[in-house]
Short mmCIF file of C-alpha atoms in Angstrom, two decimals:
data_model
loop_
_atom_site.label_atom_id
_atom_site.label_comp_id
_atom_site.label_asym_id
_atom_site.label_seq_id
_atom_site.Cartn_x
_atom_site.Cartn_y
_atom_site.Cartn_z
CA SER A 1 -17.31 -55.20 -38.08
CA ALA A 2 -19.74 -55.65 -35.15
CA ILE A 3 -18.53 -54.87 -31.68
CA THR A 4 -18.34 -58.01 -29.59
CA PRO A 5 -20.12 -58.25 -26.23
CA ALA A 6 -16.74 -58.35 -24.51
CA ALA A 7 -15.68 -55.10 -26.19
CA GLN A 8 -18.96 -53.45 -25.26
CA ALA A 9 -18.50 -54.51 -21.65
CA PHE A 10 -14.98 -53.11 -21.71
CA GLN A 11 -16.21 -49.74 -23.06
CA ARG A 12 -18.91 -49.56 -20.41
CA ALA A 13 -16.33 -50.29 -17.72
CA CYS A 14 -14.02 -47.54 -19.07
CA ALA A 15 -16.86 -45.01 -19.20
CA GLN A 16 -17.90 -45.88 -15.66
CA SER A 17 -14.29 -45.58 -14.49
CA ALA A 18 -14.00 -42.14 -16.13
CA ARG A 19 -17.20 -41.00 -14.42
CA VAL A 20 -15.88 -42.22 -11.09
CA ARG A 21 -12.58 -40.36 -11.59
CA ALA A 22 -14.46 -37.16 -12.54
CA GLU A 23 -16.72 -37.48 -9.52
CA CYS A 24 -13.70 -38.03 -7.27
CA ARG A 25 -11.99 -34.96 -8.69
CA ALA A 26 -15.16 -32.91 -8.17
CA ALA A 27 -15.52 -34.26 -4.65
CA GLY A 28 -11.89 -33.39 -3.95
CA VAL A 29 -12.37 -29.82 -5.15
CA MET A 30 -15.54 -29.48 -3.11
CA ALA A 31 -13.81 -30.91 -0.04
CA GLU A 32 -10.92 -28.48 -0.48
CA GLN A 33 -13.34 -25.55 -0.81
CA ALA A 34 -15.31 -26.75 2.20
CA ALA A 35 -12.12 -27.06 4.24
CA LYS A 36 -11.10 -23.54 3.21
CA ARG A 37 -14.52 -22.19 4.21
CA ALA A 38 -14.32 -24.04 7.52
CA ARG A 39 -10.84 -22.67 8.16
CA THR A 40 -12.07 -19.17 7.38
CA GLU A 41 -15.09 -19.50 9.64
CA GLU A 42 -13.18 -21.07 12.53
CA HIS A 43 -9.83 -19.37 12.38
CA GLY A 44 -10.27 -16.43 10.06
CA ASP A 45 -7.95 -15.35 7.24
CA VAL A 46 -4.66 -13.48 7.25
CA ALA A 47 -4.01 -9.87 6.27
CA VAL A 48 -0.37 -8.79 6.10
CA TYR A 49 1.06 -5.33 6.71
CA THR A 50 4.59 -3.92 6.67
CA GLY A 51 6.49 -3.61 9.92
CA GLU A 52 5.67 -4.79 13.42
CA GLU A 53 2.86 -4.17 15.89
CA GLY A 54 2.67 -0.48 16.62
CA SER A 55 3.85 0.50 13.14
CA LEU A 56 1.89 2.97 11.06
CA ALA A 57 0.85 0.18 8.70
CA HIS A 58 -0.33 -1.93 11.64
CA ILE A 59 -2.52 0.96 12.80
CA ALA A 60 -3.94 1.22 9.27
CA ALA A 61 -4.62 -2.53 9.17
CA THR A 62 -6.52 -2.40 12.47
CA GLN A 63 -8.72 0.34 11.00
CA PHE A 64 -9.45 -1.68 7.86
CA PHE A 65 -10.40 -4.79 9.81
CA LYS A 66 -11.89 -3.39 13.01
CA HIS A 67 -15.28 -4.84 12.06
CA PHE A 68 -13.78 -8.15 10.86
CA PRO A 69 -12.36 -9.81 14.00
CA LYS A 70 -11.85 -13.20 12.30
CA VAL A 71 -9.13 -11.74 10.08
CA SER A 72 -5.75 -12.08 11.79
CA LEU A 73 -3.05 -9.46 11.18
CA SER A 74 0.55 -10.41 10.51
CA GLY A 75 3.57 -8.13 9.97
CA VAL A 76 6.15 -8.69 7.23
CA GLY A 77 9.54 -7.15 6.61
CA SER A 78 9.00 -5.24 3.36
CA PHE A 79 6.50 -4.05 0.77
CA ALA A 80 7.75 -6.76 -1.61
CA ALA A 81 7.17 -9.44 1.03
CA ALA A 82 3.60 -8.25 1.57
CA PHE A 83 2.85 -8.48 -2.16
CA ARG A 84 4.44 -11.95 -2.35
CA GLU A 85 2.31 -13.21 0.53
CA VAL A 86 -0.88 -12.02 -1.16
CA ALA A 87 0.08 -13.15 -4.68
CA SER A 88 1.00 -16.64 -3.41
CA GLY A 89 -2.29 -17.04 -1.54
CA ARG A 90 -0.62 -17.34 1.86
CA ALA A 91 -2.39 -14.12 2.84
CA LEU A 92 -5.85 -13.08 1.75
CA TYR A 93 -5.21 -9.33 1.99
CA GLY A 94 -2.34 -6.86 2.17
CA VAL A 95 -2.35 -3.35 3.65
CA ILE A 96 0.21 -1.17 1.86
CA PRO A 97 1.01 2.56 2.11
CA ILE A 98 0.95 4.34 -1.24
CA GLU A 99 1.28 8.08 -0.53
CA ASN A 100 2.01 10.47 2.33
CA SER A 101 0.39 13.91 2.31
CA ALA A 102 3.73 15.58 3.08
CA SER A 103 6.49 13.45 1.57
CA GLY A 104 4.53 12.18 -1.41
CA THR A 105 4.37 8.92 -3.36
CA LEU A 106 5.88 5.62 -2.26
CA HIS A 107 7.16 4.59 -5.67
CA SER A 108 7.83 0.95 -4.81
CA THR A 109 4.12 0.37 -4.18
CA TYR A 110 3.29 1.50 -7.72
CA ASP A 111 5.95 -0.81 -9.16
CA LEU A 112 4.81 -3.81 -7.11
CA VAL A 113 1.11 -3.44 -7.89
CA VAL A 114 1.94 -3.90 -11.59
CA GLU A 115 4.36 -6.78 -11.04
CA HIS A 116 1.72 -8.84 -9.22
CA ASP A 117 -1.76 -9.84 -10.36
CA VAL A 118 -3.62 -7.99 -7.62
CA VAL A 119 -6.46 -5.48 -7.39
CA ILE A 120 -7.32 -2.75 -4.92
CA SER A 121 -10.43 -3.30 -2.80
CA GLY A 122 -10.27 -0.27 -0.51
CA GLU A 123 -8.34 2.85 0.47
CA LEU A 124 -8.09 4.65 3.80
CA GLY A 125 -6.41 7.91 4.72
CA VAL A 126 -4.89 7.32 8.15
CA ARG A 127 -3.95 10.23 10.42
CA GLU A 128 -0.33 9.89 11.48
CA VAL A 129 1.25 11.48 14.53
CA TYR A 130 5.01 11.12 14.73
CA CYS A 131 7.05 11.22 17.93
CA LEU A 132 10.77 11.76 18.57
CA CYS A 133 11.88 8.98 20.91
CA VAL A 134 15.13 8.14 22.74
CA LYS A 135 16.39 5.26 24.86
CA THR A 136 17.23 6.97 28.13
CA GLU A 137 15.15 9.48 30.07
CA SER A 138 18.15 11.76 30.62
CA THR A 139 18.66 12.41 26.89
CA MET A 140 17.82 15.93 25.70
CA LEU A 141 17.47 17.26 22.17
CA SER A 142 21.03 18.61 22.36
CA GLY A 143 22.37 15.12 23.04
CA ILE A 144 21.06 13.52 19.87
CA ARG A 145 23.62 12.70 17.20
CA ARG A 146 21.56 10.73 14.64
CA VAL A 147 17.91 10.19 13.79
CA LEU A 148 16.44 6.91 12.53
CA SER A 149 13.19 6.32 10.62
CA HIS A 150 11.68 5.32 7.29
CA PRO A 151 12.92 7.68 4.52
CA ASN A 152 9.44 9.05 3.85
CA ILE A 153 8.92 9.76 7.55
CA LEU A 154 12.29 11.51 7.85
CA ASP A 155 11.17 13.71 4.97
CA ALA A 156 7.70 14.26 6.49
CA CYS A 157 9.34 15.47 9.74
CA SER A 158 12.24 17.39 8.16
CA SER A 159 11.06 20.82 9.36
CA PHE A 160 11.19 19.78 13.02
CA ILE A 161 14.60 18.19 12.54
CA ASP A 162 15.99 21.29 10.79
CA THR A 163 14.46 23.95 13.06
CA LYS A 164 14.49 22.26 16.47
CA VAL A 165 16.87 19.31 16.64
CA VAL A 166 19.79 20.61 14.55
CA PRO A 167 20.06 24.02 16.34
CA ALA A 168 19.92 22.31 19.75
CA VAL A 169 22.64 19.85 18.75
CA ARG A 170 24.89 22.51 17.21
CA ALA A 171 24.60 24.67 20.31
CA VAL A 172 26.54 21.93 22.13
CA ALA A 173 28.50 20.11 19.41
CA GLY A 174 29.54 23.13 17.34
CA ALA A 175 28.12 25.08 14.41
CA ASP A 176 29.71 22.77 11.83
CA PHE A 177 28.31 19.55 13.27
CA THR A 178 26.18 17.50 10.87
CA LEU A 179 23.32 15.55 12.36
CA GLY A 180 23.27 12.00 11.04
CA THR A 181 20.19 10.27 9.64
CA ARG A 182 19.70 6.56 9.10
CA PRO A 183 16.88 5.22 6.91
CA THR A 184 15.09 2.11 8.14
CA ARG A 185 12.50 -0.18 6.57
CA SER A 186 9.81 0.97 8.99
CA THR A 187 9.23 3.22 11.98
CA THR A 188 9.03 0.19 14.26
CA GLU A 189 12.47 -0.95 13.07
CA ALA A 190 13.77 2.52 13.95
CA ALA A 191 12.26 2.22 17.44
CA ARG A 192 13.70 -1.26 17.93
CA LEU A 193 17.21 -0.26 16.81
CA THR A 194 17.12 2.80 19.05
CA ALA A 195 16.11 0.63 21.99
CA GLU A 196 18.93 -1.82 21.23
CA GLU A 197 21.79 0.59 20.53
CA GLY A 198 20.49 4.08 21.13
CA ALA A 199 22.94 5.23 23.80
CA GLU A 200 25.88 2.88 23.24
CA ALA A 201 26.51 3.06 19.48
CA PRO A 202 29.86 4.61 18.44
CA GLU A 203 28.04 7.03 16.12
CA GLY A 204 26.49 8.69 19.16
CA VAL A 205 23.08 8.83 20.80
CA ALA A 206 20.24 7.84 18.47
CA ALA A 207 16.66 9.02 18.33
CA ALA A 208 13.82 7.38 16.44
CA ILE A 209 10.83 8.95 14.74
CA ALA A 210 7.99 6.52 15.33
CA THR A 211 4.47 6.22 16.64
CA LYS A 212 3.59 6.52 20.31
CA GLU A 213 2.57 2.85 20.19
CA ALA A 214 6.00 1.79 18.90
CA ALA A 215 7.78 3.94 21.51
CA LYS A 216 5.77 2.34 24.30
CA ARG A 217 6.31 -1.15 22.90
CA HIS A 218 10.10 -0.71 22.92
CA GLY A 219 10.33 1.18 26.19
CA LEU A 220 11.48 4.48 24.70
CA THR A 221 11.08 7.97 26.14
CA ILE A 222 9.17 10.47 24.00
CA LEU A 223 10.92 13.83 23.71
CA ALA A 224 8.39 15.49 21.44
CA GLU A 225 5.04 14.58 19.89
CA ASP A 226 3.30 15.57 16.67
CA ILE A 227 6.48 16.62 14.85
CA GLY A 228 5.23 16.32 11.26
CA ASN A 229 5.78 19.14 8.78
CA ASP A 230 2.04 19.78 8.50
CA ALA A 231 -0.45 20.29 11.29
CA PHE A 232 -2.45 17.38 9.87
CA LEU A 233 -0.56 14.51 8.23
CA GLU A 234 -2.20 11.57 6.54
CA THR A 235 -1.04 8.55 4.58
CA ARG A 236 -3.17 6.72 2.05
CA TYR A 237 -3.17 2.94 2.54
CA ILE A 238 -4.55 0.56 -0.05
CA LEU A 239 -6.03 -2.88 0.61
CA ILE A 240 -4.97 -5.43 -2.02
CA HIS A 241 -6.00 -9.00 -2.84
CA ARG A 242 -5.48 -11.46 -5.69
CA ARG A 243 -7.48 -10.67 -8.80
CA GLU A 244 -8.93 -14.19 -9.02
CA GLY A 245 -8.51 -15.25 -5.39
CA PRO A 246 -11.13 -16.04 -2.73
CA ALA A 247 -11.32 -12.38 -1.67
CA ALA A 248 -12.68 -11.47 -5.10
CA ASN A 249 -15.99 -13.04 -4.10
CA LEU A 250 -16.13 -11.58 -0.60
CA PRO A 251 -17.42 -8.17 0.56
CA SER A 252 -14.66 -5.59 0.88
CA PRO A 253 -13.52 -5.35 4.53
CA PHE A 254 -14.03 -1.60 4.64
CA PRO A 255 -14.89 0.21 7.91
CA ARG A 256 -18.65 0.22 8.30
CA ASP A 257 -18.59 3.60 10.02
CA ALA A 258 -16.94 5.36 7.04
CA VAL A 259 -18.91 8.46 6.10
CA SER A 260 -19.82 8.73 2.39
CA PRO A 261 -16.67 7.13 0.96
CA LEU A 262 -15.72 8.08 -2.57
CA ARG A 263 -16.16 5.44 -5.27
CA LYS A 264 -12.75 5.35 -6.87
CA ARG A 265 -11.06 3.44 -9.69
CA SER A 266 -7.39 2.99 -10.58
CA ALA A 267 -5.73 1.89 -13.80
CA CYS A 268 -2.34 1.86 -15.47
CA PHE A 269 -1.39 2.50 -19.11
CA ALA A 270 1.53 2.21 -21.50
CA LEU A 271 1.33 4.76 -24.31
CA ARG A 272 2.91 5.27 -27.69
CA ASN A 273 5.80 7.70 -27.50
CA GLU A 274 4.30 10.26 -29.86
CA PRO A 275 2.88 13.79 -29.73
CA GLY A 276 -0.54 14.02 -28.11
CA ALA A 277 -0.50 10.53 -26.59
CA ILE A 278 -1.11 11.71 -23.02
CA PHE A 279 -3.67 14.28 -24.15
CA ARG A 280 -5.70 11.67 -26.03
CA LEU A 281 -5.73 9.34 -23.02
CA LEU A 282 -6.79 12.01 -20.54
CA ALA A 283 -9.36 13.39 -23.00
CA CYS A 284 -11.25 10.09 -22.59
CA TYR A 285 -11.98 11.23 -19.04
CA ALA A 286 -12.36 14.95 -19.71
CA LEU A 287 -14.97 14.51 -22.44
CA ARG A 288 -17.07 12.51 -19.97
CA SER A 289 -16.63 15.05 -17.13
CA ILE A 290 -14.81 12.45 -15.04
CA ASP A 291 -12.70 13.80 -12.17
CA ILE A 292 -9.09 12.59 -12.36
CA ILE A 293 -7.72 12.57 -8.83
CA LYS A 294 -4.10 11.68 -9.47
CA VAL A 295 -1.69 10.85 -12.29
CA GLU A 296 1.60 9.13 -11.49
CA THR A 297 4.41 7.99 -13.80
CA ARG A 298 6.95 5.21 -13.26
CA PRO A 299 9.70 3.86 -15.51
CA LEU A 300 8.58 1.06 -17.82
CA HIS A 301 10.56 -2.04 -16.87
CA ALA A 302 11.82 -4.85 -19.10
CA GLY A 303 12.56 -8.51 -18.46
CA HIS A 304 10.90 -10.30 -15.55
CA ARG A 305 9.70 -6.96 -14.14
CA ALA A 306 7.89 -5.99 -17.34
CA PRO A 307 4.10 -5.78 -17.05
CA PRO A 308 2.55 -9.12 -18.10
CA GLY A 309 1.11 -8.94 -21.61
CA LEU A 310 3.17 -5.92 -22.68
CA PRO A 311 3.93 -6.16 -26.44
CA ALA A 312 7.43 -7.49 -27.11
CA GLY A 313 10.04 -4.81 -27.72
CA THR A 314 7.89 -2.09 -26.17
CA PRO A 315 10.08 -0.93 -23.25
CA ARG A 316 12.66 1.63 -24.30
CA LEU A 317 14.86 3.89 -22.27
CA TRP A 318 12.78 6.79 -20.86
CA ASP A 319 9.43 5.13 -21.52
CA TYR A 320 6.89 5.30 -18.71
CA LEU A 321 3.79 3.74 -17.26
CA PHE A 322 0.97 6.16 -16.47
CA TYR A 323 -1.14 5.46 -13.40
CA VAL A 324 -4.53 7.17 -13.21
CA ASP A 325 -6.86 7.42 -10.19
CA TYR A 326 -10.32 8.78 -10.92
CA ALA A 327 -13.70 9.21 -9.25
CA VAL A 328 -16.38 6.96 -10.71
CA PRO A 329 -19.25 9.28 -11.77
CA PRO A 330 -22.43 8.79 -9.73
CA GLY A 331 -24.99 6.95 -11.81
CA GLN A 332 -22.49 5.69 -14.38
CA THR A 333 -24.11 2.82 -16.28
CA ALA A 334 -22.40 -0.41 -17.30
CA LYS A 335 -22.73 0.63 -20.95
CA GLU A 336 -21.06 4.00 -20.28
CA ASP A 337 -18.23 2.25 -18.46
CA VAL A 338 -17.69 -0.18 -21.35
CA ARG A 339 -17.42 2.75 -23.77
CA LEU A 340 -14.91 4.47 -21.50
CA GLN A 341 -12.76 1.33 -21.25
CA GLU A 342 -12.91 0.86 -25.03
CA SER A 343 -11.71 4.44 -25.57
CA LEU A 344 -8.88 4.02 -23.07
CA ALA A 345 -7.80 0.79 -24.79
CA GLU A 346 -7.85 2.55 -28.17
CA PHE A 347 -5.40 5.21 -27.05
CA SER A 348 -2.99 2.93 -25.16
CA ILE A 349 -0.83 -0.01 -26.20
CA TRP A 350 -1.29 -1.81 -22.86
CA ASN A 351 -3.44 -1.27 -19.81
CA ARG A 352 -4.24 -2.85 -16.47
CA ASP A 353 -7.34 -2.18 -14.38
CA PHE A 354 -6.91 -2.29 -10.59
CA GLY A 355 -10.60 -2.23 -9.79
CA THR A 356 -13.27 0.00 -8.31
CA TYR A 357 -13.22 0.46 -4.55
CA PRO A 358 -14.38 2.70 -1.67
CA SER A 359 -11.96 5.44 -0.62
CA GLN A 360 -12.05 7.52 2.56
CA THR A 361 -9.50 10.31 2.93
CA THR A 362 -9.48 13.68 4.68
CA ARG A 363 -9.90 16.93 2.76
CA VAL A 364 -8.79 19.83 4.97
CA GLU A 365 -6.73 22.94 4.39
CA LYS A 366 -3.01 22.32 4.65
CA GLN A 367 -1.33 24.26 7.43
CA ALA A 368 2.32 24.25 8.35
CA GLN A 369 3.09 22.95 11.80
CA SER A 370 4.19 25.49 14.42
CA TRP A 371 6.43 24.52 17.30
CA ASP A 372 6.64 27.95 18.92
CA ASP A 373 4.78 26.67 21.96
CA MET A 374 6.35 23.22 21.96
CA VAL A 375 8.27 22.55 25.14
CA ASP A 376 10.63 19.63 25.49
CA ILE A 377 8.82 17.00 27.55
CA MET A 378 11.95 16.39 29.58
CA ALA A 379 12.18 20.09 30.41
CA LYS A 380 8.60 20.05 31.72
CA SER A 381 9.27 17.20 34.13
#
């Protein structure tokens, strides 16, 4: 039957109403994007780091963003909190330590980068100088009864503790005395706790291993500087952002004065538990003369911590994820990269790409630290 004029008018009205609603939605999206751009231009965006001002991560964050003054830096209490802030969109970037040249890998960073949909947009090797700090000026090495710091930093300074602090303490407290250690979430937390309870705690006088900046911030006295196991210590920090977030369309906030940074790429794989599985994966790189910089393994989790998209029933006891860092070959074409990724997918049951990014680290000969000429600062005064 023919459509009546009234029905035609009703249809036209509905179509016009739908167009208006669509235009309003589009205008709303555009207004939201414009407001976000205005907020970024006027107030800048937020980058989170672990610890407080003066922490090692804070120093790394200032290096990442020294040419980006509109980005404000904010400390958080843990690695997990930093990833949550970035994944939720409350922070645009996160600065996270991933490996220390002396104490090795920070495993939680590898676990968290898989649990959240983030990518890496830059990597910096940051020189780290550790100091032994106490609350009162009258404290000597022999008066220390416990040392506080992040577990990786305690390990990175273990030679100084074992060869300088322990003998000095035992010379006064007895040959059987055991020096206590207390792990903290960050070096700045160690400095703060030492400032709060360093001389009064029932466990005895505390000392913190922290940066000079943290010692100054908390009013501590530095007993010894540069106490790392190696003469040159460095920690690699990665810069993360959401895979599909606003930062994905922005230039990487990498230091403009970096000299010839390496073009690096990171990925993660789950493999079949069968002979030759690792060989076949790594052969994809070897046959293309690609330099693998690092391979790391972590337990393959199940449940809510399982990598998104992992085939059901895959995780079994003693199964692992394989993380691979490699140098992108100069002149690699898009077609060559596609073939590489296809080969990697063929020899893995799951994979996640963390992106290509600039990396600046130091390559120098490792030399053990020597404290033969080190004199206690308090003894010099």
